[in-house]
PDB file of C-alpha atoms in Angstrom:
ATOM      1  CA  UNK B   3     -44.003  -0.473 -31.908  1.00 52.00           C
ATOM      2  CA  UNK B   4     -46.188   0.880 -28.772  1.00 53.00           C
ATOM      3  CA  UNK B   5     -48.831   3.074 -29.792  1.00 50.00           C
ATOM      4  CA  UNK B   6     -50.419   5.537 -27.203  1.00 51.00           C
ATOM      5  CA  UNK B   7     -54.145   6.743 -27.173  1.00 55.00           C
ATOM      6  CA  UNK B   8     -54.653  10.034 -26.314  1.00 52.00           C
ATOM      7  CA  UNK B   9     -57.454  10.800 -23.411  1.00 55.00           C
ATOM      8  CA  UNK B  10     -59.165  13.979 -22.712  1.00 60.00           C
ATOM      9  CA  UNK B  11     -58.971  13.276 -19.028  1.00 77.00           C
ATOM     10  CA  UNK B  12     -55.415  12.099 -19.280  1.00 84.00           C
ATOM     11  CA  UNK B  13     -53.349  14.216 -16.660  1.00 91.00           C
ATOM     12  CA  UNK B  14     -49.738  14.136 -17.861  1.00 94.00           C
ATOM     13  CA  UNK B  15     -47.088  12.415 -19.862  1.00 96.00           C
ATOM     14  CA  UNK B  16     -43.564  10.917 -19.209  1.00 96.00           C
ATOM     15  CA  UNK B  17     -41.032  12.935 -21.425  1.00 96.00           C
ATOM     16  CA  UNK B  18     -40.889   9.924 -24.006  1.00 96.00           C
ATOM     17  CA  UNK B  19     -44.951   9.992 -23.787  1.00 95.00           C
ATOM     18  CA  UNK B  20     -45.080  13.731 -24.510  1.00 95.00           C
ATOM     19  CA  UNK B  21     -42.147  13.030 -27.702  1.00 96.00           C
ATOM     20  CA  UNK B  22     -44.728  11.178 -29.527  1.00 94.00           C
ATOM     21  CA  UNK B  23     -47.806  12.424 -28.616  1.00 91.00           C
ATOM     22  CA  UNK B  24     -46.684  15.945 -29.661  1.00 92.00           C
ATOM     23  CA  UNK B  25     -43.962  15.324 -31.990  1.00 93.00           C
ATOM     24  CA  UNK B  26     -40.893  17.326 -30.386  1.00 95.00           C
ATOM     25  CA  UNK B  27     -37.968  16.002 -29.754  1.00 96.00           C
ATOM     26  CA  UNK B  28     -36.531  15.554 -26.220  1.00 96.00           C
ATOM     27  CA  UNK B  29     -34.430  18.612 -26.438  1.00 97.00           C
ATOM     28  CA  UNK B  30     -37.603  20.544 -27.378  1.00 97.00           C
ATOM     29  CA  UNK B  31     -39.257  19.763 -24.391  1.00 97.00           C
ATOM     30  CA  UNK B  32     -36.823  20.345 -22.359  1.00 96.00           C
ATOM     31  CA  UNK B  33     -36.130  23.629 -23.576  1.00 97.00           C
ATOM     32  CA  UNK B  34     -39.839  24.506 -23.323  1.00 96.00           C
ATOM     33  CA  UNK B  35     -39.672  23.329 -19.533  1.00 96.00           C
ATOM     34  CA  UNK B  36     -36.828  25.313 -19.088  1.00 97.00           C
ATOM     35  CA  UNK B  37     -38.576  28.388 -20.428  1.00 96.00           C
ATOM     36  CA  UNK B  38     -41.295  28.001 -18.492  1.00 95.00           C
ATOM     37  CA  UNK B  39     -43.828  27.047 -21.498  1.00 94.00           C
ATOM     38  CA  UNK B  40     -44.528  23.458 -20.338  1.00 95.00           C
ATOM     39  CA  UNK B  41     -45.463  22.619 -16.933  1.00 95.00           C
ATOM     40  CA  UNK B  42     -43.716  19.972 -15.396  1.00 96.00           C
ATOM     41  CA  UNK B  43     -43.039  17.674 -12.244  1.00 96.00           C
ATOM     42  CA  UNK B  44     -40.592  15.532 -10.968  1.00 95.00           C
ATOM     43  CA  UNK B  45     -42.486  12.064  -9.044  1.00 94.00           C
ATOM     44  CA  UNK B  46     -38.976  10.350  -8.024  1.00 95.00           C
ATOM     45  CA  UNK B  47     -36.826  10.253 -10.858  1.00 94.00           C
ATOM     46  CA  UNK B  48     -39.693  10.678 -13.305  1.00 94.00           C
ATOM     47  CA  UNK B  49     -40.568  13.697 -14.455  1.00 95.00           C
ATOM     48  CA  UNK B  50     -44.073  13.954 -15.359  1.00 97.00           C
ATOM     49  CA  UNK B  51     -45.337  16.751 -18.071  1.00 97.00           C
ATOM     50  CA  UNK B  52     -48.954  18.233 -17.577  1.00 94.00           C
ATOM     51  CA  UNK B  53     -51.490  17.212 -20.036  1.00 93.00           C
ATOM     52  CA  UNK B  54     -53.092  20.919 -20.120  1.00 93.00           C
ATOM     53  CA  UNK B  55     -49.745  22.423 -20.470  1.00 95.00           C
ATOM     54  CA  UNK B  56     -48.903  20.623 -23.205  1.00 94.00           C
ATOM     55  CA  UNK B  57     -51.951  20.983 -25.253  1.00 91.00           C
ATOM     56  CA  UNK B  58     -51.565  24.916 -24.740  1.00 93.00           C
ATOM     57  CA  UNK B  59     -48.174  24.254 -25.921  1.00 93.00           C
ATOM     58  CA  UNK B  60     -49.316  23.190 -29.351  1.00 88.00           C
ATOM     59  CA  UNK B  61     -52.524  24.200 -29.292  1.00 85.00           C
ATOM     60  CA  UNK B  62     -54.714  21.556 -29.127  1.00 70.00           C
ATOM     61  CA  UNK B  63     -58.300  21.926 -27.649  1.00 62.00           C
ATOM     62  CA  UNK B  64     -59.159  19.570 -24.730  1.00 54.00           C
TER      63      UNK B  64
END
């Protein structure tokens, strides 16, 4: 098992990254990028979630 550490001056998160770190399922976040609620951009084929969005998302302070 891979465990991540969450850093305040972490910039984004891969989908899978932002799954465990925030505890939504894939669908979830996709739906929330696709509503506009989670910032998100593609690099390549990756796509890369912002950090800042998704603490507003769940409301986490920074």
């Amino acid at each position: 098992m891979v465990h991540y550490q969450v850093e305040a001056h972490r910039l984004g998160y891969s989908i899978k990254e932002a799954c465990r770190v925030s505890s939504l399922g894939r669908t979830t976040i996709y739906g929330h990028i696709a509503a506009g609620r989670l910032k998100a951009t593609r690099v390549g084929r990756r796509t890369i979630i912002s950090a800042e969005s998704l603490r507003a998302l769940i409301g986490v302070e920074a």
